[in-house]
């Protein structure tokens, strides 16, 4: 209960004797890539000390999960740290944009298709918070995928939110890094990193776990309300200003 972990069917995590972390996945490929990426990310992440086909282990970092201690001052400090983490990686521009295109478009279509397979009833024109929303297919067709794919190639984490960052001894440590960016282990898109942080501020894991959101459905009207604390609202404004 003390850990804000969103459970997944194919992954698990254990904390042993309060000093070891064991990560499991049913995919051997996933574990292999995670281990390889840790060697690339090095000092920014905990060092993996033991591996098996479906597991890896690292020493537990003593510190605070950022979601438990984040404030505007600490957030500015985090951004300065991330500026060093997001160092540029020189790549073929056209090749990288093609990679971004596959990552954004193909991944999105796959996930939406999987969702609609069991939830076809949700694909309809309706009003959400008094805003008329078209069908999902219409929304996806209107996305400028090529424009979206003009990424900035950097060293990347891939799942940056406050639950995956520990503040320890006045330093930041990054956890649960993504295994690849469309099969690339070294290069990711800076915009994806920024979007992950923003998503974590607006829809934090903690709020989801505590069920601090409301969804009402009345005929063709839906209302969604997600709780955002005054602290997070300040951080969001800071972040938007910093991005600009």
Tab-separated table of C-alpha atoms in Angstrom:
chain	number	residue	atom	x	y	z
A	1	UNK	CA	0.000	0.000	0.000
A	2	UNK	CA	2.921	2.372	0.526
A	3	UNK	CA	3.905	2.150	-3.158
A	4	UNK	CA	1.893	3.795	-5.966
A	5	UNK	CA	2.139	0.973	-8.487
A	6	UNK	CA	-0.390	0.598	-11.282
A	7	UNK	CA	-0.615	-3.158	-11.727
A	8	UNK	CA	-0.116	-4.736	-15.157
A	9	UNK	CA	-1.061	-8.240	-16.231
A	10	UNK	CA	2.361	-9.069	-17.691
A	11	UNK	CA	4.636	-7.317	-15.166
A	12	UNK	CA	5.326	-7.432	-11.426
A	13	UNK	CA	7.683	-5.914	-8.873
A	14	UNK	CA	8.925	-7.042	-5.441
A	15	UNK	CA	10.839	-5.308	-2.653
A	16	UNK	CA	13.059	-7.774	-0.755
A	17	UNK	CA	14.380	-7.139	2.766
A	18	UNK	CA	13.862	-3.420	2.127
A	19	UNK	CA	17.120	-3.237	0.126
A	20	UNK	CA	16.515	-5.058	-3.176
A	21	UNK	CA	14.079	-4.432	-6.027
A	22	UNK	CA	13.123	-7.314	-8.335
A	23	UNK	CA	11.389	-6.564	-11.628
A	24	UNK	CA	9.551	-9.291	-13.586
A	25	UNK	CA	8.117	-9.388	-17.097
A	26	UNK	CA	6.656	-12.318	-19.019
A	27	UNK	CA	8.628	-11.037	-22.043
A	28	UNK	CA	12.293	-12.053	-22.173
A	29	UNK	CA	12.833	-9.447	-24.914
A	30	UNK	CA	11.490	-6.708	-22.637
A	31	UNK	CA	13.897	-7.652	-19.816
A	32	UNK	CA	16.864	-7.966	-22.181
A	33	UNK	CA	16.246	-4.475	-23.621
A	34	UNK	CA	15.727	-2.950	-20.173
A	35	UNK	CA	19.089	-4.339	-19.038
A	36	UNK	CA	20.846	-3.094	-22.202
A	37	UNK	CA	19.311	0.352	-21.780
A	38	UNK	CA	20.487	0.600	-18.179
A	39	UNK	CA	24.044	0.247	-19.483
A	40	UNK	CA	23.344	3.181	-21.821
A	41	UNK	CA	21.647	5.360	-19.169
A	42	UNK	CA	24.307	4.466	-16.554
A	43	UNK	CA	24.539	6.958	-13.673
A	44	UNK	CA	21.015	8.318	-14.214
A	45	UNK	CA	19.421	5.006	-13.120
A	46	UNK	CA	20.059	2.324	-10.462
A	47	UNK	CA	22.703	-0.210	-11.537
A	48	UNK	CA	21.300	-3.649	-12.376
A	49	UNK	CA	23.198	-6.202	-10.315
A	50	UNK	CA	21.575	-9.483	-11.357
A	51	UNK	CA	19.544	-10.745	-14.320
A	52	UNK	CA	17.612	-13.812	-15.444
A	53	UNK	CA	15.545	-14.326	-18.580
A	54	UNK	CA	12.420	-12.775	-17.040
A	55	UNK	CA	13.897	-10.807	-14.125
A	56	UNK	CA	16.388	-8.135	-13.178
A	57	UNK	CA	17.445	-6.865	-9.761
A	58	UNK	CA	18.893	-3.612	-8.429
A	59	UNK	CA	19.560	-2.142	-5.010
A	60	UNK	CA	16.691	-0.111	-3.586
A	61	UNK	CA	17.458	3.613	-3.584
A	62	UNK	CA	16.854	5.278	-0.236
A	63	UNK	CA	14.972	8.469	-0.860
A	64	UNK	CA	11.526	9.838	-1.648
A	65	UNK	CA	9.362	9.188	-4.690
A	66	UNK	CA	9.013	12.622	-6.293
A	67	UNK	CA	5.211	12.554	-6.127
A	68	UNK	CA	5.527	12.559	-2.318
A	69	UNK	CA	7.749	15.654	-2.106
A	70	UNK	CA	7.402	17.628	-5.350
A	71	UNK	CA	6.936	21.411	-5.127
A	72	UNK	CA	7.640	24.290	-7.550
A	73	UNK	CA	11.215	24.843	-6.259
A	74	UNK	CA	12.113	21.143	-6.544
A	75	UNK	CA	10.450	20.961	-9.970
A	76	UNK	CA	12.712	23.751	-11.314
A	77	UNK	CA	15.679	21.792	-9.937
A	78	UNK	CA	14.403	18.669	-11.745
A	79	UNK	CA	14.163	20.538	-15.062
A	80	UNK	CA	17.796	21.664	-14.740
A	81	UNK	CA	18.790	18.051	-14.081
A	82	UNK	CA	16.795	16.813	-17.077
A	83	UNK	CA	18.435	19.377	-19.366
A	84	UNK	CA	21.685	17.475	-18.742
A	85	UNK	CA	19.961	14.101	-19.091
A	86	UNK	CA	18.382	15.041	-22.437
A	87	UNK	CA	21.686	15.521	-24.209
A	88	UNK	CA	21.381	15.589	-28.030
A	89	UNK	CA	22.062	12.438	-30.038
A	90	UNK	CA	23.205	12.925	-33.631
A	91	UNK	CA	21.104	10.852	-36.038
A	92	UNK	CA	19.934	10.853	-39.635
A	93	UNK	CA	17.027	13.349	-39.518
A	94	UNK	CA	14.799	11.612	-42.087
A	95	UNK	CA	15.381	8.207	-40.514
A	96	UNK	CA	14.561	9.566	-37.056
A	97	UNK	CA	11.352	11.238	-38.266
A	98	UNK	CA	10.334	7.944	-39.885
A	99	UNK	CA	10.974	6.210	-36.567
A	100	UNK	CA	8.864	8.817	-34.724
A	101	UNK	CA	6.072	8.357	-37.273
A	102	UNK	CA	5.964	4.611	-36.644
A	103	UNK	CA	6.177	5.088	-32.875
A	104	UNK	CA	3.379	7.673	-32.681
A	105	UNK	CA	0.982	6.549	-35.396
A	106	UNK	CA	1.349	2.768	-35.390
A	107	UNK	CA	1.460	2.490	-31.594
A	108	UNK	CA	-1.579	4.744	-31.197
A	109	UNK	CA	-3.632	2.865	-33.820
A	110	UNK	CA	-2.714	-0.490	-32.257
A	111	UNK	CA	-3.777	0.627	-28.772
A	112	UNK	CA	-7.003	2.253	-29.975
A	113	UNK	CA	-7.834	-0.852	-32.022
A	114	UNK	CA	-7.273	-3.063	-28.979
A	115	UNK	CA	-9.513	-0.824	-26.852
A	116	UNK	CA	-12.321	-0.671	-29.436
A	117	UNK	CA	-12.245	-4.441	-29.906
A	118	UNK	CA	-13.965	-4.790	-26.533
A	119	UNK	CA	-15.473	-1.304	-26.239
A	120	UNK	CA	-17.019	-0.490	-29.602
A	121	UNK	CA	-19.940	1.301	-27.909
A	122	UNK	CA	-17.614	4.176	-26.924
A	123	UNK	CA	-16.808	5.081	-30.535
A	124	UNK	CA	-19.547	7.614	-31.173
A	125	UNK	CA	-20.185	11.334	-31.492
A	126	UNK	CA	-20.976	12.785	-28.081
A	127	UNK	CA	-20.450	15.740	-25.797
A	128	UNK	CA	-17.739	15.558	-23.112
A	129	UNK	CA	-17.784	18.443	-20.618
A	130	UNK	CA	-20.084	20.288	-23.063
A	131	UNK	CA	-17.598	19.991	-25.942
A	132	UNK	CA	-18.763	18.096	-29.023
A	133	UNK	CA	-16.332	15.218	-29.667
A	134	UNK	CA	-16.341	13.325	-32.991
A	135	UNK	CA	-15.804	9.576	-33.406
A	136	UNK	CA	-12.338	8.228	-32.565
A	137	UNK	CA	-11.621	7.402	-36.224
A	138	UNK	CA	-12.358	11.033	-37.185
A	139	UNK	CA	-10.035	12.351	-34.474
A	140	UNK	CA	-7.216	10.032	-35.602
A	141	UNK	CA	-7.712	10.961	-39.273
A	142	UNK	CA	-7.367	14.658	-38.383
A	143	UNK	CA	-4.010	14.236	-36.611
A	144	UNK	CA	-1.070	15.649	-38.568
A	145	UNK	CA	1.149	12.605	-38.031
A	146	UNK	CA	4.033	13.906	-40.150
A	147	UNK	CA	4.139	17.203	-38.274
A	148	UNK	CA	3.941	15.310	-34.983
A	149	UNK	CA	6.900	13.187	-36.079
A	150	UNK	CA	9.340	16.094	-36.434
A	151	UNK	CA	11.027	15.102	-33.211
A	152	UNK	CA	14.178	16.222	-31.400
A	153	UNK	CA	16.622	13.321	-30.998
A	154	UNK	CA	17.915	13.042	-27.430
A	155	UNK	CA	18.986	10.621	-24.737
A	156	UNK	CA	15.620	9.493	-23.384
A	157	UNK	CA	13.835	7.823	-20.463
A	158	UNK	CA	10.511	7.014	-22.104
A	159	UNK	CA	8.172	7.004	-19.101
A	160	UNK	CA	8.990	10.160	-17.177
A	161	UNK	CA	6.529	10.967	-14.425
A	162	UNK	CA	6.907	11.672	-10.705
A	163	UNK	CA	6.355	8.027	-9.682
A	164	UNK	CA	9.431	7.028	-11.704
A	165	UNK	CA	11.787	9.587	-10.154
A	166	UNK	CA	13.408	9.341	-6.715
A	167	UNK	CA	14.912	12.296	-4.866
A	168	UNK	CA	17.807	10.925	-2.838
A	169	UNK	CA	20.618	12.785	-1.037
A	170	UNK	CA	19.839	15.971	-2.969
A	171	UNK	CA	20.038	14.061	-6.283
A	172	UNK	CA	17.519	12.584	-8.723
A	173	UNK	CA	17.463	8.916	-9.765
A	174	UNK	CA	15.307	7.705	-12.687
A	175	UNK	CA	13.403	4.410	-12.446
A	176	UNK	CA	11.398	2.184	-14.825
A	177	UNK	CA	12.865	3.515	-18.065
A	178	UNK	CA	11.191	2.501	-21.317
A	179	UNK	CA	12.829	-0.475	-23.063
A	180	UNK	CA	13.037	1.214	-26.503
A	181	UNK	CA	11.723	3.947	-28.785
A	182	UNK	CA	10.371	1.965	-31.743
A	183	UNK	CA	13.197	-0.599	-31.318
A	184	UNK	CA	15.867	2.112	-30.859
A	185	UNK	CA	17.667	1.784	-27.513
A	186	UNK	CA	19.685	5.001	-27.587
A	187	UNK	CA	17.558	7.691	-29.218
A	188	UNK	CA	14.110	9.020	-28.360
A	189	UNK	CA	12.033	12.143	-28.979
A	190	UNK	CA	12.274	15.051	-26.532
A	191	UNK	CA	8.605	15.923	-27.191
A	192	UNK	CA	7.567	12.475	-25.937
A	193	UNK	CA	9.501	13.100	-22.717
A	194	UNK	CA	7.800	16.478	-22.212
A	195	UNK	CA	4.364	14.988	-22.923
A	196	UNK	CA	4.937	12.210	-20.370
A	197	UNK	CA	5.782	14.723	-17.641
A	198	UNK	CA	2.755	16.872	-18.487
A	199	UNK	CA	0.461	13.845	-18.524
A	200	UNK	CA	1.775	12.849	-15.082
A	201	UNK	CA	0.980	16.317	-13.729
A	202	UNK	CA	-2.568	16.449	-15.129
A	203	UNK	CA	-3.462	12.755	-14.583
A	204	UNK	CA	-1.104	11.588	-11.835
A	205	UNK	CA	-0.759	7.905	-10.895
A	206	UNK	CA	-1.568	8.812	-7.309
A	207	UNK	CA	-4.905	10.400	-8.274
A	208	UNK	CA	-5.833	7.354	-10.355
A	209	UNK	CA	-4.958	4.941	-7.532
A	210	UNK	CA	-6.884	7.002	-4.996
A	211	UNK	CA	-9.749	7.262	-7.501
A	212	UNK	CA	-9.771	11.055	-7.223
A	213	UNK	CA	-11.706	11.477	-10.440
A	214	UNK	CA	-15.369	11.427	-11.457
A	215	UNK	CA	-17.026	10.228	-14.644
A	216	UNK	CA	-20.759	10.699	-15.265
A	217	UNK	CA	-22.664	9.561	-18.343
A	218	UNK	CA	-26.118	10.880	-19.164
A	219	UNK	CA	-27.519	9.894	-22.573
A	220	UNK	CA	-25.103	11.492	-25.063
A	221	UNK	CA	-23.488	13.697	-22.455
A	222	UNK	CA	-20.397	12.742	-20.429
A	223	UNK	CA	-18.690	14.642	-17.651
A	224	UNK	CA	-15.105	14.030	-16.576
A	225	UNK	CA	-13.525	15.683	-13.555
A	226	UNK	CA	-9.952	14.948	-12.417
A	227	UNK	CA	-8.639	16.408	-9.186
A	228	UNK	CA	-5.484	18.539	-9.563
A	229	UNK	CA	-4.001	20.008	-6.381
A	230	UNK	CA	-2.993	23.684	-6.147
A	231	UNK	CA	0.632	22.498	-5.903
A	232	UNK	CA	0.355	20.613	-9.217
A	233	UNK	CA	-1.429	23.570	-10.847
A	234	UNK	CA	1.550	25.791	-9.981
A	235	UNK	CA	3.949	23.163	-11.348
A	236	UNK	CA	1.916	22.881	-14.570
A	237	UNK	CA	2.110	26.666	-15.140
A	238	UNK	CA	5.859	26.594	-14.480
A	239	UNK	CA	6.295	23.713	-16.925
A	240	UNK	CA	4.289	25.392	-19.709
A	241	UNK	CA	6.319	28.579	-19.306
A	242	UNK	CA	9.598	26.614	-19.294
A	243	UNK	CA	8.653	24.702	-22.483
A	244	UNK	CA	7.884	27.968	-24.331
